[in-house]
Short mmCIF file of C-alpha atoms in Angstrom, two decimals:
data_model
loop_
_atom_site.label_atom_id
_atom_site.label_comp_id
_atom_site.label_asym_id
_atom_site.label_seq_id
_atom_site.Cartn_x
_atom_site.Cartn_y
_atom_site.Cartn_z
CA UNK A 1 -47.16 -40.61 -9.91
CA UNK A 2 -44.16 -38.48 -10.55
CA UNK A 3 -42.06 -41.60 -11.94
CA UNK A 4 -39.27 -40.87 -14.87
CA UNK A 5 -39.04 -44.39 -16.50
CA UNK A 6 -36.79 -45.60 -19.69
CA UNK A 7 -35.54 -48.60 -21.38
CA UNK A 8 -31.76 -48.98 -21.49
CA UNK A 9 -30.03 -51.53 -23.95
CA UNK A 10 -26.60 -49.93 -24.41
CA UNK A 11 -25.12 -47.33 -22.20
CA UNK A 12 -21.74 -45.33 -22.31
CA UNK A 13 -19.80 -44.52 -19.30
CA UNK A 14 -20.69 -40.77 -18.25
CA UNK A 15 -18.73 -39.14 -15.76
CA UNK A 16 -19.24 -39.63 -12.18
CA UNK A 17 -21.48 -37.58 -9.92
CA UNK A 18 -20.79 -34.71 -7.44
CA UNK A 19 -20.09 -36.53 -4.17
CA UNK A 20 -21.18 -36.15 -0.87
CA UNK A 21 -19.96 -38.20 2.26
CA UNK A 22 -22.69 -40.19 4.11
CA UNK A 23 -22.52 -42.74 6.13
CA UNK A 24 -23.50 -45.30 3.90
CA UNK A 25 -21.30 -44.33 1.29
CA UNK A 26 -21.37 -41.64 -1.39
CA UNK A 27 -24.00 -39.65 -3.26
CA UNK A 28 -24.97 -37.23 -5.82
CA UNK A 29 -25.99 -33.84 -5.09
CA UNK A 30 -30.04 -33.87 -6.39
CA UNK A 31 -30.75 -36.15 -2.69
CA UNK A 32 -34.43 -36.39 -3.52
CA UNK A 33 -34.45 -38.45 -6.84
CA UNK A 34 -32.97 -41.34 -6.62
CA UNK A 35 -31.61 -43.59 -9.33
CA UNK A 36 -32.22 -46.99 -9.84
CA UNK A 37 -31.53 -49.87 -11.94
CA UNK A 38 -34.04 -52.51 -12.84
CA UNK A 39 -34.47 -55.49 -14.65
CA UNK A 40 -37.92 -56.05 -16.81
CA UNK A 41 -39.43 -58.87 -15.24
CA UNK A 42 -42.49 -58.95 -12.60
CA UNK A 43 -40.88 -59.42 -9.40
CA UNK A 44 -38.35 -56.35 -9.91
CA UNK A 45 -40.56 -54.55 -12.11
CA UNK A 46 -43.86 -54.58 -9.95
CA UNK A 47 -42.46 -53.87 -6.34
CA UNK A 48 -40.45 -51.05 -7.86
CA UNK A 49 -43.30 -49.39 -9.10
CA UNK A 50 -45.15 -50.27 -5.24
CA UNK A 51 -42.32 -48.60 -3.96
CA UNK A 52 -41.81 -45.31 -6.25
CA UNK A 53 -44.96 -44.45 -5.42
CA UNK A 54 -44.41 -44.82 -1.62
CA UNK A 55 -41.27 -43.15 -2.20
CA UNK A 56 -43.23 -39.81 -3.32
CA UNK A 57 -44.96 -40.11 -0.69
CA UNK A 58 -41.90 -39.41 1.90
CA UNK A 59 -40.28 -36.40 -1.05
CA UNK A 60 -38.49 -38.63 -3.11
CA UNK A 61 -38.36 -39.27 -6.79
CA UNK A 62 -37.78 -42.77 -7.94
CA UNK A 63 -36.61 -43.04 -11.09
CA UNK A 64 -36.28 -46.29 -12.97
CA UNK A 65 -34.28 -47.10 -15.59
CA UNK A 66 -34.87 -51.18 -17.25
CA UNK A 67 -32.17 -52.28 -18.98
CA UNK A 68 -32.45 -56.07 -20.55
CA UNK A 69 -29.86 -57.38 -19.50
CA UNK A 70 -28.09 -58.76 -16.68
CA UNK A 71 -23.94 -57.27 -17.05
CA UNK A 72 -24.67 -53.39 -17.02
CA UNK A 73 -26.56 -52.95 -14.02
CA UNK A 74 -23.49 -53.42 -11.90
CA UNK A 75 -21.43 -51.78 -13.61
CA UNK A 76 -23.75 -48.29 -14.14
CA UNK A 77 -23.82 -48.19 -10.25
CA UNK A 78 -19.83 -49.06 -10.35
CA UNK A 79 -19.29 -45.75 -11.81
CA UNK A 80 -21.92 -43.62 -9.99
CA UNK A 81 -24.04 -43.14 -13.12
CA UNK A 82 -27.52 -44.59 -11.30
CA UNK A 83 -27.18 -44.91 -7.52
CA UNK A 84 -28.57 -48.57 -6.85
CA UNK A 85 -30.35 -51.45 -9.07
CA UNK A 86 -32.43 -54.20 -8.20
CA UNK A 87 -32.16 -57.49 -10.25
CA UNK A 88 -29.53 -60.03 -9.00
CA UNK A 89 -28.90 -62.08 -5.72
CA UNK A 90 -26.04 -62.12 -3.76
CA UNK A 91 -25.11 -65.26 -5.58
CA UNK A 92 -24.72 -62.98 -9.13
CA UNK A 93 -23.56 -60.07 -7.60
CA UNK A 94 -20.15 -61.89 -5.38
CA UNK A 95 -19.61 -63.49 -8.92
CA UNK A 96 -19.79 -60.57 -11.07
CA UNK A 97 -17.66 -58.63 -8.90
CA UNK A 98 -15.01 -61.17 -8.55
CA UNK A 99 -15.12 -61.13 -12.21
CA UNK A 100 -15.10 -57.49 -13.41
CA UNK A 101 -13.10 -56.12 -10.17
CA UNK A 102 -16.37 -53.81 -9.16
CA UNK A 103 -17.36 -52.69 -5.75
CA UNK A 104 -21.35 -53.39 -5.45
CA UNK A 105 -22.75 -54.28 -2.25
CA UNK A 106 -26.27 -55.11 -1.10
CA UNK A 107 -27.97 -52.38 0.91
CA UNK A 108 -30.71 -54.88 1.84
CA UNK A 109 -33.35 -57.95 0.59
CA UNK A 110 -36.53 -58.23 -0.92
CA UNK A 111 -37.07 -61.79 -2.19
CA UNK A 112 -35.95 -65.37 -2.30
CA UNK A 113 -36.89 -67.10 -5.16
CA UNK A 114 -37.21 -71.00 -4.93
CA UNK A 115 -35.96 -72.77 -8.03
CA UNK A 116 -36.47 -76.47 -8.35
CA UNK A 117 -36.10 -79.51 -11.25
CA UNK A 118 -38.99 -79.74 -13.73
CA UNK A 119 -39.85 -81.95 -16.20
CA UNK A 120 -42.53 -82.43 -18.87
CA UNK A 121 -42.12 -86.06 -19.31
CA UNK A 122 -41.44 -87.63 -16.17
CA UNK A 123 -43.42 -87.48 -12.56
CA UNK A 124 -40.00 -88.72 -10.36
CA UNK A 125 -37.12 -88.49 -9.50
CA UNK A 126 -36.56 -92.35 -9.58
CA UNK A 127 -38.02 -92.18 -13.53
CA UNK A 128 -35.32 -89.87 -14.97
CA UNK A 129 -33.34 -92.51 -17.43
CA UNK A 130 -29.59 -92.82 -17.85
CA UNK A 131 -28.61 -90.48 -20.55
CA UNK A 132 -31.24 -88.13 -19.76
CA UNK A 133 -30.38 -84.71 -20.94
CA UNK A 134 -30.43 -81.96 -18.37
CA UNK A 135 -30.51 -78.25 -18.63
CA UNK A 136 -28.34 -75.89 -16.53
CA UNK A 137 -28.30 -72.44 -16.74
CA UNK A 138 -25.33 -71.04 -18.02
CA UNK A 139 -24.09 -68.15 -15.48
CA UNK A 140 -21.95 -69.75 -12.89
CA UNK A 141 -23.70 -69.01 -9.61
CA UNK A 142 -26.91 -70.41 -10.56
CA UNK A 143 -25.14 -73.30 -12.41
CA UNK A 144 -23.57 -74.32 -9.24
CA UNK A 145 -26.89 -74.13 -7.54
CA UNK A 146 -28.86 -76.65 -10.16
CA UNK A 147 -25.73 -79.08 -9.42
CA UNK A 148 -26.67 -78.82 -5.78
CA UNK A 149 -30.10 -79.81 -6.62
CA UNK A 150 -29.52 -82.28 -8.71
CA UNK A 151 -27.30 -83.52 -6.01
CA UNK A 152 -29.86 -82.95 -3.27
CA UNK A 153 -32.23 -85.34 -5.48
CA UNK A 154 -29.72 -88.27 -5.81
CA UNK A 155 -28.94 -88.16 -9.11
CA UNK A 156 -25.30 -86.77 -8.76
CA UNK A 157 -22.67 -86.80 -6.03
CA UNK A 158 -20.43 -83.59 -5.89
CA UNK A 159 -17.65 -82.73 -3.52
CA UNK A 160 -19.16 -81.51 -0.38
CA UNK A 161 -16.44 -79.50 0.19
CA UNK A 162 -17.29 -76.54 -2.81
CA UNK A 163 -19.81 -74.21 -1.71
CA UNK A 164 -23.10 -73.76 -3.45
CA UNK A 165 -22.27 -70.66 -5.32
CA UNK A 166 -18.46 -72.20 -6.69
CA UNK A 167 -19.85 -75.68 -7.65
CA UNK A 168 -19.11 -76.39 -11.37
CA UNK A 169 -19.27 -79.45 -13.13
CA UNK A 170 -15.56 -80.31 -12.40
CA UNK A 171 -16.89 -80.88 -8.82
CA UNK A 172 -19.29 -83.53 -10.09
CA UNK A 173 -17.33 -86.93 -8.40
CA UNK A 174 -20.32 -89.48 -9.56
CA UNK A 175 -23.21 -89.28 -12.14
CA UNK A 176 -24.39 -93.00 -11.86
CA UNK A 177 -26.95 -92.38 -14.59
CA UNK A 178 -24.26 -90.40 -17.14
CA UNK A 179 -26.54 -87.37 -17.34
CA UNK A 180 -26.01 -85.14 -19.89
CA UNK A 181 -25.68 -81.85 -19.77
CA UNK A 182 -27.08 -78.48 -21.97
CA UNK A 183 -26.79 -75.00 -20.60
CA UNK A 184 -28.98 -72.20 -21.55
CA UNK A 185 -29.52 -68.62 -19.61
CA UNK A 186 -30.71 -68.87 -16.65
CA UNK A 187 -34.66 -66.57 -17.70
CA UNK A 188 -34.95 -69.98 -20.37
CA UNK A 189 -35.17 -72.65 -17.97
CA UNK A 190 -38.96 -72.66 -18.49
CA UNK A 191 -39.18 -72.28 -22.21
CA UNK A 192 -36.71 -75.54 -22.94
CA UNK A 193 -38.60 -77.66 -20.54
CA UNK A 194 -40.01 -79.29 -24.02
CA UNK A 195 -36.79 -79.69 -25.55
CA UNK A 196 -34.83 -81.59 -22.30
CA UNK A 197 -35.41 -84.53 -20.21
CA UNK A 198 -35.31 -82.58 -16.91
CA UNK A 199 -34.36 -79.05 -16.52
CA UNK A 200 -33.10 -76.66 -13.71
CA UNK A 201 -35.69 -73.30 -13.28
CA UNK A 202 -37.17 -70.71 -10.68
CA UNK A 203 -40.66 -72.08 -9.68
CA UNK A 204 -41.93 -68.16 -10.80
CA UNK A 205 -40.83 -68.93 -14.31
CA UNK A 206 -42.63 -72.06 -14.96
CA UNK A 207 -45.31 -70.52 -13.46
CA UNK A 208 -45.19 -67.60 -15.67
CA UNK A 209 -44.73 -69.90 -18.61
CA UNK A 210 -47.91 -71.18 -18.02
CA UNK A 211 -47.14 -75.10 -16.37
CA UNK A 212 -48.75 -76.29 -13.61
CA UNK A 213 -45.82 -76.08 -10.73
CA UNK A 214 -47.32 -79.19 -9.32
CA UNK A 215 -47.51 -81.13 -11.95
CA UNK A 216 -44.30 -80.46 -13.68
CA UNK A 217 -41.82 -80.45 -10.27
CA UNK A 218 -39.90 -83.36 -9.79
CA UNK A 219 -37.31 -81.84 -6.90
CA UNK A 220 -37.95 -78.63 -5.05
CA UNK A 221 -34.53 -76.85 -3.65
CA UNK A 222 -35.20 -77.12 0.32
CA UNK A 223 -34.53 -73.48 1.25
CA UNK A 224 -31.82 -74.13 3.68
CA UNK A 225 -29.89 -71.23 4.72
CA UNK A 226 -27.16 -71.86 3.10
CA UNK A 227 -28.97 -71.62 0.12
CA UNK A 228 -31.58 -69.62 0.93
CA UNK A 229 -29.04 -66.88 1.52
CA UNK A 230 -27.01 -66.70 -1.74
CA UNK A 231 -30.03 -66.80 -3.68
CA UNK A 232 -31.96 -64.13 -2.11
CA UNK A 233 -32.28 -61.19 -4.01
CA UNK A 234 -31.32 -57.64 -3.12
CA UNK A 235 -31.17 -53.84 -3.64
CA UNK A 236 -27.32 -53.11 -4.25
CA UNK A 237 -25.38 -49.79 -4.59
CA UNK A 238 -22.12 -49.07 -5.96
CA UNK A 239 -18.94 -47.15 -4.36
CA UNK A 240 -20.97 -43.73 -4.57
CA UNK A 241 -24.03 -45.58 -2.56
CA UNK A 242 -26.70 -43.33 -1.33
CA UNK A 243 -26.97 -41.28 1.53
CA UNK A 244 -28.14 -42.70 4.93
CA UNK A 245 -31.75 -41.20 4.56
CA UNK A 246 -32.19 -42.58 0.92
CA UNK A 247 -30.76 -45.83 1.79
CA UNK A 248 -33.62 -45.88 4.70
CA UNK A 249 -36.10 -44.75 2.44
CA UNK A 250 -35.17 -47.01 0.25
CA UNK A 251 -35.58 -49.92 2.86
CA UNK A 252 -38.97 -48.27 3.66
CA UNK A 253 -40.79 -48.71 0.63
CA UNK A 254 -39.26 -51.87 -1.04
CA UNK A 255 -39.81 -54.05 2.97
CA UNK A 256 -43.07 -52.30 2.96
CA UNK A 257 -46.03 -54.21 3.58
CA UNK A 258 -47.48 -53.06 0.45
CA UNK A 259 -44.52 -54.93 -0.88
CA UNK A 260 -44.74 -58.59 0.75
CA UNK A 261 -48.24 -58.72 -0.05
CA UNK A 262 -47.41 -58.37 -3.43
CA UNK A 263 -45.29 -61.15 -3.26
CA UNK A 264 -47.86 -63.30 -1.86
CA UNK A 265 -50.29 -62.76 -4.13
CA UNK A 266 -47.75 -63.39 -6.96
CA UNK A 267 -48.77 -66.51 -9.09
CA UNK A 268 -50.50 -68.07 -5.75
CA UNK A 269 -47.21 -66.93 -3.86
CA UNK A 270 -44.38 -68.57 -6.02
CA UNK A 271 -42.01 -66.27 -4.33
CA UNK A 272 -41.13 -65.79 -0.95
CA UNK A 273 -40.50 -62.34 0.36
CA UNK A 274 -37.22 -61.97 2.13
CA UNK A 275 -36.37 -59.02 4.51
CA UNK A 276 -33.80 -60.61 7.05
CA UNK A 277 -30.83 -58.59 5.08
CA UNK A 278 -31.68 -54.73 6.49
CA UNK A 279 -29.62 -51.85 6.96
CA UNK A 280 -28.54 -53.01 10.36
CA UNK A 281 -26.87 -55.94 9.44
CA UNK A 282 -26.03 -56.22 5.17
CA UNK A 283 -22.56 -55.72 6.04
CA UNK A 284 -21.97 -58.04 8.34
CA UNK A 285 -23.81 -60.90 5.96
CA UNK A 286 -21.96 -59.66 3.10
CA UNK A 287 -18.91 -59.88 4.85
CA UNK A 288 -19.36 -63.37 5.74
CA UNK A 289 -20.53 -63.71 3.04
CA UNK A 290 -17.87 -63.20 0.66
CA UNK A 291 -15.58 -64.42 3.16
CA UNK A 292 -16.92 -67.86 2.92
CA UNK A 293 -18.70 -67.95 6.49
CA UNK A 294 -22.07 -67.22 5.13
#
């Protein structure tokens, strides 16, 4: 397989790409490699290997860059140096370009990942003690969305007027049971299960960390959509974008069906593979959903 891979933990600005107008945005000149931005964990890693190789199938050259961590992949497709990454949901990305004034927009999904509240120590919900200490993860978007679990389970009320993905602990209005609260990144949920009472993490992680999912859950987020939606995760490209036949290649390969069954054979199918965000219709969701409608 024709696949240029490196590891990136610093990177400099370089200067931006020849441009082309397309349709779906704008592009370098070389249109058969495209450049992409991944993060080194299974579910980004794997399918974008899946699809580089059904990429060179259809002319193209994928190649993957993993960088370790989670601020320069947005802003290396900001400035046109790679054309697209894959790592974040739309949660992360609406944050980080709120935050950083950047430009990135999904071109379409591949995966939801269910999170849920674990514990080591206790089997329910009704057994977590008052003064129990709770891990959050630190980002914002995902710190508003263990609130909203914790929340969903009873153990907090929170204004129901904040959305999901602006929820902070200001917003907390009751904690009955004065919970208290440690925040660590968001990949550690699984390795500090030990160290808390109850603790916020994606079901994958405490799978790959080697628990027993069903004996460690105590609250499992419900996937409603308006959940569901902000946590899904995407491919995103910056101001430059792609043209409109990489973007569809693109599409091709990662919503392939080589793809979702990798997803369902993933730690007995601890992620759900997502492909309702599509070229057809990522604006209009990302317009909504920035807007607040989503």
């Amino acid at each position: 397989m024709n696949v240029r891979r490196r590891l990136l933990t610093f990177t400099a600005a370089l200067p931006a790409l020849a441009l082309t107008a397309t349709g779906c945005g704008l592009a370098g000149e070389d249109e058969e490699t495209i450049s992409i931005v991944v993060t080194e964990s299974a579910p980004f890693q794997e399918p974008a290997e899946i699809a580089a190789e059904l990429l060179e199938e259809q002319g193209y050259e994928l190649d993957i860059t993993y960088m370790t961590d989670i601020n320069q992949p947005n802003q290396v497709v900001q400035t046109g140096e790679y054309e697209a990454n894959y790592f974040q949901h739309l949660a992360y990305l609406n944050n980080f370009n709120n935050s950083n004034d950047t430009e990135v927009e999904p071109l379409f999904s591949v995966y939801y990942a269910p999170s849920g509240l674990f514990s080591l120590e206790y089997d329910d919900i009704d057994d977590i003690p008052e003064g129990a200490e709770v891990n959050l993860p630190v980002d914002p978007s995902n710190n508003g969305r263990a609130l909203q679990l914790l929340a969903d389970a009873g153990l907090i009320e929170i204004d129901q007027e904040v959305s999901v993905i602006e929820l902070t602990q200001n917003h907390i209005t009751e904690n009955p049971r004065d919970l208290q609260f440690v925040e660590t990144d968001q990949q550690s949920g699984a390795q500090v299960l030990p160290d808390v009472d109850l603790g916020f993490a994606f079901v994958r992680l405490v799978a790959e960390a080697g628990y027993e999912v069903d004996e460690t859950l105590v609250h499992l987020e419900d996937g409603r959509d308006e959940v569901r939606t902000p946590f899904t995760c995407v491919v995103a490209v910056g101001p430059e974008g792609v043209t409109e036949d990489q973007a569809q290649a693109l599409q091709d390969a990662f919503q392939s069906p080589e793809v979702e069954q990798w997803f369902e054979e993933y730690q007995g199918g601890v992620i759900d593979y997502a492909d309702f965000i599509t070229l057809d219709n990522a604006e209009e969701i990302w317009t909504d959903f920035t807007s607040g409608d989503a």
